[in-house]
Amino acid sequence: MPTPETAGPWTVRGIDRDELPEVAEVTLTAMIAPDLPEEVGERLHHFPEHHGYGRILAATDEHGAIVGSTRSHAFDMALPGGVRRVAGVTGVGVWPTHRRQGVLSALMRRQLADLKADGEHYAALWASESGIYGRYGFGLAVTETEAAIDVHHAALRADAPRDGGLRVLLERPGAARAAVEEVFARVARTQLGRFARDRAWWDRLLKDDPAERGGKGPLRVSVVQGPDGPVGYALHRAERRWSVHGSRSVLHVQEAVALTPAAHTALYEHLFSFDLITRVEFSWLAQDDPLEHLLVDHQKLETTPVDSLWIRLVDMPAALSERTYAAPFEAVLGITDRYAPWNAGTWHVEGGPDGARVETTDAAPDVSLDVSHLGAAHLGQRPLLGPLRAGLVTEHTPGAVARLDTALFRPDPAICGLIF
């Protein structure tokens, strides 16, 4: 058990198994969830039993009552430079009567210090409220896409790549699980933002009890099968709707993954072909997903950008050192970091395609910025030029931000595709 840390009137400490229901009471209440801890059942212990209780922290008041909590998953996530260990922060909540009293700040300080001590260089989260986590050094790094299209507008181009050797199988989750895991494991090694899913994650994703359906039909899996094995899949549920004019049913696609252009074509043509389905809605697509380019009339695809991953550089020098860069660059960065003071200071960074050397320096900075802006830029999707124009980043050497943006750039937008 970690040593308790006192922060103002709050003590932040680890928990044991017996305290999990009390922690869940705080988290579920803070997140206005529809369940009580005793109603969650085995789901309450599902992830802690697989990954340990040591990644859960609780804040207690002077009477020992738990008034706040946070936790993190240990992910292996694809980042620029390769697959890295990332702390997936989740389960953050403060009891309603104790809001705005420093509970969350105490939790964040302790969590970041623990992650640093354990050698974890990054944290990531999905923010329920966008105004919260920037102050703790997280930066919005990824925007994904929700998409929808009426099927009578969903014809694909005649020159879309097609392979007569591919076939699509429609199966229940249990029968398709091995194929789905195989395809995703290949994607997760290289697609930025994806994290490797262990058995506990697949158990959660493929669970299909009636309580999981939310008024929709059972979970089905469409698998694109090639001569040498599976090359794509989609997880989806149908929602039956009727009007006086007939079916208005919707196919809700939870996830669509393919390994080749022809597999994308086969998968999308299959999803647009179901009887009685008049509309297909996709929960998460990467910004560079092929669908828009495959459609005959791409303007009929309704798209909505959605904020997803916020990235926190827990150990900024280590994170910048092991990242790869699109072009050689050299700069002195003046970093502020209120919640991880080991990152604050002036750093000389010299990087290129093989990584970077990061060292403290007494030289004057070329750019001054908060660590949150570096986190936002780390996956190469959100340039620093925006915060510069907003007056949130200061450029002391003309052109330094443009050179840094060029080095940080990645042509392949990240996607996580799974709220954790």
XYZ file of C-alpha atoms in Angstrom:
420
model
C 0.000 0.000 0.000
C 1.431 3.429 -0.932
C 2.314 5.775 1.905
C -0.588 8.194 2.573
C 0.007 11.802 1.571
C -1.696 14.663 3.382
C -2.730 17.600 1.164
C -4.537 20.284 3.119
C -7.432 18.625 4.956
C -7.363 15.624 2.612
C -5.330 12.459 2.895
C -4.638 10.698 -0.416
C -3.862 7.005 -0.126
C -4.262 3.662 -1.796
C -7.186 1.358 -1.064
C -7.758 -2.325 -0.483
C -10.382 -4.582 -2.011
C -12.945 -4.080 0.748
C -13.005 -0.317 0.170
C -13.872 -0.545 -3.518
C -17.658 -0.223 -2.985
C -17.115 3.031 -1.072
C -14.858 4.342 -3.836
C -17.444 3.295 -6.414
C -20.162 5.143 -4.492
C -18.178 8.364 -4.886
C -17.329 7.811 -8.539
C -20.782 6.682 -9.659
C -22.420 9.600 -7.848
C -19.987 12.142 -9.276
C -20.533 10.777 -12.804
C -24.342 10.711 -12.315
C -24.316 7.032 -13.248
C -27.628 5.131 -13.185
C -26.306 2.402 -10.864
C -25.517 1.916 -7.201
C -22.358 -0.040 -6.336
C -24.362 -3.068 -5.202
C -26.225 -3.053 -8.526
C -23.044 -3.169 -10.596
C -22.272 -6.680 -9.380
C -19.160 -8.417 -10.641
C -18.389 -5.499 -12.970
C -17.248 -3.537 -9.916
C -14.201 -5.769 -9.423
C -13.668 -6.749 -13.059
C -10.686 -4.536 -13.861
C -9.134 -4.274 -10.376
C -9.050 -8.060 -10.147
C -7.134 -8.194 -13.431
C -4.823 -5.232 -12.886
C -4.586 -4.849 -9.106
C -5.957 -2.348 -6.613
C -2.702 -0.428 -6.333
C -3.655 1.886 -9.223
C -6.686 3.224 -7.317
C -6.313 6.255 -5.051
C -8.805 7.668 -2.560
C -8.978 11.055 -0.849
C -10.320 10.922 2.709
C -11.510 13.676 5.018
C -10.568 14.222 8.648
C -13.040 11.516 9.681
C -11.601 8.950 7.286
C -14.555 9.068 4.886
C -13.701 8.680 1.193
C -14.611 11.900 -0.611
C -12.741 11.518 -3.910
C -11.023 8.966 -6.090
C -9.000 8.367 -9.217
C -7.481 5.322 -10.839
C -5.497 4.363 -13.917
C -5.147 1.436 -16.271
C -1.731 0.305 -17.448
C -1.917 0.488 -21.235
C 0.534 -0.365 -23.980
C -0.375 2.364 -26.476
C 0.968 3.209 -29.920
C 2.697 6.591 -29.765
C 5.171 8.362 -32.054
C 8.319 6.316 -31.607
C 6.615 3.012 -30.839
C 4.390 1.283 -28.308
C 4.806 2.820 -24.840
C 3.337 2.258 -21.388
C 0.586 4.827 -20.782
C -1.510 5.343 -17.657
C -5.157 5.473 -18.719
C -6.695 7.749 -16.081
C -10.337 7.040 -15.263
C -12.768 6.780 -12.370
C -12.134 10.389 -11.325
C -14.770 11.771 -8.993
C -15.363 13.984 -5.961
C -18.300 13.673 -3.577
C -20.755 16.521 -4.409
C -20.498 18.170 -0.972
C -16.707 18.405 -1.293
C -16.333 19.964 -4.735
C -14.021 22.958 -5.253
C -12.144 22.324 -2.026
C -8.900 20.959 -3.450
C -9.788 17.256 -3.384
C -9.154 16.693 -7.085
C -5.920 18.698 -6.994
C -4.641 16.528 -4.153
C -5.554 13.377 -6.069
C -3.902 14.559 -9.290
C -0.656 15.533 -7.538
C -0.400 12.166 -5.844
C -1.307 10.220 -8.965
C 1.278 11.993 -11.108
C 3.965 11.507 -8.452
C 3.154 7.783 -8.224
C 3.273 7.370 -11.991
C 6.615 9.170 -12.168
C 8.010 6.974 -9.382
C 6.854 3.871 -11.259
C 8.649 4.972 -14.424
C 5.524 5.788 -16.453
C 6.138 8.706 -18.789
C 2.592 9.374 -20.067
C -0.992 9.562 -18.910
C -4.121 9.755 -21.034
C -7.824 10.242 -20.386
C -11.199 11.015 -21.910
C -12.556 14.185 -20.299
C -16.188 14.295 -19.212
C -15.789 18.085 -18.942
C -13.259 19.856 -21.136
C -12.621 22.662 -18.667
C -11.109 20.470 -15.961
C -7.948 18.713 -17.038
C -5.916 21.412 -18.751
C -5.097 22.814 -15.331
C -3.544 19.453 -14.399
C -1.253 19.418 -17.425
C -3.380 17.355 -19.822
C -3.785 18.603 -23.377
C -6.442 17.617 -25.896
C -4.419 15.612 -28.422
C -6.945 13.681 -30.522
C -10.167 14.476 -32.314
C -12.115 11.572 -33.756
C -15.241 11.480 -35.909
C -18.813 10.353 -35.415
C -20.374 9.634 -38.785
C -23.730 8.641 -40.242
C -25.191 8.059 -43.674
C -28.557 7.051 -45.117
C -28.008 3.801 -46.975
C -29.593 5.020 -50.221
C -26.696 7.519 -50.406
C -24.047 4.963 -49.404
C -22.927 3.598 -52.779
C -19.168 3.131 -53.049
C -17.130 4.173 -56.057
C -16.832 1.776 -58.976
C -13.051 2.000 -58.723
C -12.968 1.211 -54.998
C -10.531 -1.683 -54.436
C -12.360 -5.000 -54.387
C -11.009 -8.510 -53.904
C -13.077 -11.488 -54.971
C -11.130 -13.637 -52.545
C -12.648 -11.875 -49.541
C -15.896 -12.927 -47.912
C -17.826 -11.494 -44.975
C -19.133 -13.673 -42.150
C -21.840 -12.492 -39.750
C -21.351 -14.077 -36.341
C -22.096 -13.806 -32.647
C -19.322 -12.339 -30.473
C -18.169 -15.658 -29.024
C -17.651 -17.243 -32.416
C -15.860 -14.191 -33.827
C -13.702 -13.332 -30.836
C -10.471 -14.951 -31.997
C -10.669 -13.242 -35.399
C -11.459 -9.855 -33.875
C -8.598 -10.089 -31.396
C -6.172 -11.090 -34.154
C -7.064 -8.167 -36.429
C -7.081 -5.601 -33.662
C -3.742 -6.737 -32.256
C -2.136 -6.026 -35.627
C -3.713 -2.573 -35.855
C -2.924 -1.612 -32.271
C 0.810 -1.997 -32.801
C 0.984 0.864 -35.305
C -2.165 3.040 -35.261
C -1.514 6.012 -32.977
C -3.744 6.143 -29.920
C -4.741 2.476 -29.941
C -3.883 0.420 -26.887
C -3.447 -3.336 -26.649
C -6.565 -4.945 -25.212
C -6.200 -7.796 -22.790
C -8.817 -10.395 -21.928
C -10.617 -8.074 -19.507
C -11.136 -5.445 -22.214
C -12.441 -7.958 -24.731
C -14.755 -9.400 -22.081
C -16.214 -5.930 -21.611
C -16.457 -5.063 -25.316
C -18.041 -8.329 -26.404
C -20.405 -8.777 -23.471
C -23.960 -9.000 -24.733
C -26.337 -9.356 -21.806
C -29.721 -7.670 -22.364
C -28.686 -4.973 -19.866
C -25.807 -4.014 -22.201
C -28.001 -3.351 -25.225
C -29.582 -0.010 -24.350
C -32.763 -0.719 -26.291
C -30.889 -2.004 -29.335
C -30.547 -5.525 -30.642
C -27.894 -8.113 -29.799
C -24.266 -7.492 -30.620
C -23.202 -8.947 -33.948
C -19.764 -9.172 -35.523
C -19.075 -8.927 -39.237
C -15.693 -10.490 -40.057
C -13.908 -9.986 -43.370
C -12.170 -13.261 -44.107
C -9.328 -13.642 -46.583
C -7.495 -16.727 -47.860
C -4.925 -16.421 -45.074
C -7.205 -15.363 -42.218
C -9.282 -12.416 -41.004
C -8.465 -8.966 -42.383
C -11.256 -6.843 -40.915
C -14.266 -6.743 -38.636
C -17.085 -4.559 -37.360
C -18.988 -4.691 -34.071
C -22.574 -3.498 -34.454
C -26.119 -3.548 -33.135
C -29.376 -2.922 -34.998
C -32.042 -0.629 -33.595
C -35.485 -1.397 -34.956
C -37.575 1.667 -35.770
C -40.834 1.876 -37.694
C -42.996 4.640 -39.089
C -46.153 4.748 -41.202
C -43.786 4.715 -44.186
C -42.048 1.501 -43.166
C -38.723 0.691 -41.558
C -36.488 3.475 -40.302
C -34.106 1.093 -38.596
C -30.520 2.042 -37.747
C -27.340 -0.009 -37.667
C -25.079 1.286 -34.887
C -21.449 0.441 -35.656
C -19.408 0.402 -32.474
C -16.095 -0.305 -34.175
C -14.919 -0.935 -37.734
C -11.339 -2.071 -38.349
C -9.679 -3.299 -41.534
C -6.117 -4.136 -42.513
C -6.214 -3.494 -46.270
C -8.022 -1.157 -48.701
C -9.999 -4.051 -50.175
C -11.035 -5.145 -46.666
C -12.367 -1.647 -45.996
C -14.434 -1.806 -49.181
C -15.812 -5.242 -48.362
C -16.646 -4.232 -44.808
C -18.431 -1.003 -45.711
C -20.404 -2.507 -48.596
C -21.553 -5.251 -46.250
C -22.614 -2.793 -43.517
C -24.660 -0.801 -46.033
C -26.472 -3.902 -47.334
C -28.641 -5.092 -44.418
C -32.341 -5.530 -45.109
C -34.612 -3.012 -43.335
C -31.638 -0.841 -42.304
C -32.106 2.692 -43.628
C -29.246 4.418 -41.825
C -25.806 3.435 -40.545
C -24.167 5.340 -37.684
C -20.501 4.992 -36.708
C -19.430 5.785 -33.148
C -15.728 6.340 -33.802
C -13.734 6.822 -36.972
C -10.259 8.234 -37.431
C -10.060 11.534 -39.266
C -8.325 9.772 -42.169
C -10.733 6.826 -42.327
C -11.147 5.668 -45.953
C -14.969 5.814 -45.904
C -15.261 9.417 -47.078
C -12.994 8.698 -50.057
C -14.777 5.474 -50.989
C -18.267 7.015 -51.230
C -19.630 8.123 -54.594
C -21.163 11.183 -52.895
C -19.039 12.004 -49.860
C -21.168 15.063 -49.014
C -23.937 12.738 -47.868
C -21.720 11.451 -45.054
C -22.699 13.359 -41.914
C -19.661 13.887 -39.706
C -19.198 15.378 -36.253
C -15.762 15.924 -34.678
C -15.514 14.505 -31.165
C -12.799 15.202 -28.598
C -11.185 12.003 -27.407
C -7.720 11.513 -25.905
C -6.103 14.071 -23.633
C -2.380 13.411 -23.203
C -0.252 14.278 -20.162
C 3.546 14.133 -20.291
C 4.233 12.765 -16.815
C 7.990 12.701 -17.378
C 8.440 15.357 -20.048
C 12.188 14.893 -20.720
C 11.796 11.130 -21.068
C 8.711 11.490 -23.287
C 10.408 13.929 -25.648
C 13.571 11.794 -25.703
C 11.838 8.635 -26.896
C 9.552 10.305 -29.408
C 10.511 10.326 -33.083
C 10.329 13.515 -35.154
C 9.487 14.259 -38.778
C 12.467 16.574 -39.225
C 15.638 17.515 -37.334
C 15.211 20.447 -34.970
C 16.861 22.142 -32.029
C 15.191 24.437 -29.507
C 15.296 25.627 -25.921
C 11.918 25.187 -24.229
C 10.819 27.001 -21.094
C 8.296 24.660 -19.439
C 5.814 25.443 -16.675
C 4.200 22.555 -14.810
C 2.275 23.245 -11.628
C 1.399 19.659 -10.773
C 4.614 17.885 -11.829
C 7.365 20.308 -10.800
C 10.109 17.932 -11.947
C 9.180 18.943 -15.519
C 9.378 22.689 -14.932
C 12.449 24.584 -16.065
C 14.426 25.328 -19.198
C 15.335 22.431 -21.459
C 17.540 22.126 -24.504
C 15.945 19.703 -26.969
C 17.716 18.406 -30.059
C 15.737 15.832 -31.992
C 15.271 13.989 -35.257
C 13.928 10.782 -36.782
C 15.678 8.596 -34.181
C 14.627 10.470 -31.035
C 15.921 13.422 -29.064
C 18.419 14.512 -26.459
C 16.810 16.574 -23.681
C 18.954 18.362 -21.113
C 18.532 21.195 -18.649
C 20.136 24.467 -19.662
C 20.690 28.025 -18.511
C 20.157 29.367 -22.036
C 17.273 31.691 -22.805
C 14.203 29.830 -24.152
C 13.148 29.974 -27.780
C 9.583 29.059 -26.739
C 7.826 29.268 -23.361
C 4.788 27.068 -22.799
C 2.861 24.992 -20.304
C 3.350 21.232 -20.348
C -0.319 20.840 -21.335
C 0.399 22.335 -24.765
C 3.201 19.835 -25.337
C 0.820 17.034 -24.390
C -1.737 18.282 -26.894
C 0.900 18.392 -29.636
C 2.578 15.093 -28.779
C 0.607 12.888 -31.179
C 1.216 15.263 -34.053
C -2.430 16.193 -34.646
C -2.741 19.591 -32.934
C -0.056 22.158 -33.850
C 1.310 24.629 -31.312
C 0.579 27.446 -33.755
C -3.005 27.655 -32.460
C -2.029 28.269 -28.810
C 0.651 30.677 -30.058
C -1.922 32.772 -31.910
C -4.170 32.626 -28.849
C -1.378 34.080 -26.703
C -1.043 30.920 -24.598
C 2.419 30.055 -25.939
C 5.206 32.645 -26.126
C 7.688 32.579 -28.992
C 10.953 34.348 -28.167
C 12.803 33.269 -31.319
C 10.876 33.953 -34.539
C 9.961 30.756 -36.373
C 10.723 28.449 -33.439
C 7.108 27.283 -33.069
C 6.791 26.562 -36.797
C 9.976 24.492 -36.707
C 8.757 22.595 -33.656
C 5.358 21.942 -35.283
C 7.101 20.610 -38.385
C 9.142 18.212 -36.263
C 6.130 17.047 -34.219
C 3.876 16.516 -37.241
C 2.414 13.081 -38.000
C 0.438 12.466 -41.212
C -1.615 9.663 -39.632
C -4.269 11.002 -37.231
C -4.568 9.098 -33.969
C -7.653 7.222 -32.833
C -8.421 5.478 -29.565
C -11.972 4.429 -30.356
C -12.770 3.187 -26.865
C -13.742 5.260 -23.833
C -11.970 3.919 -20.774
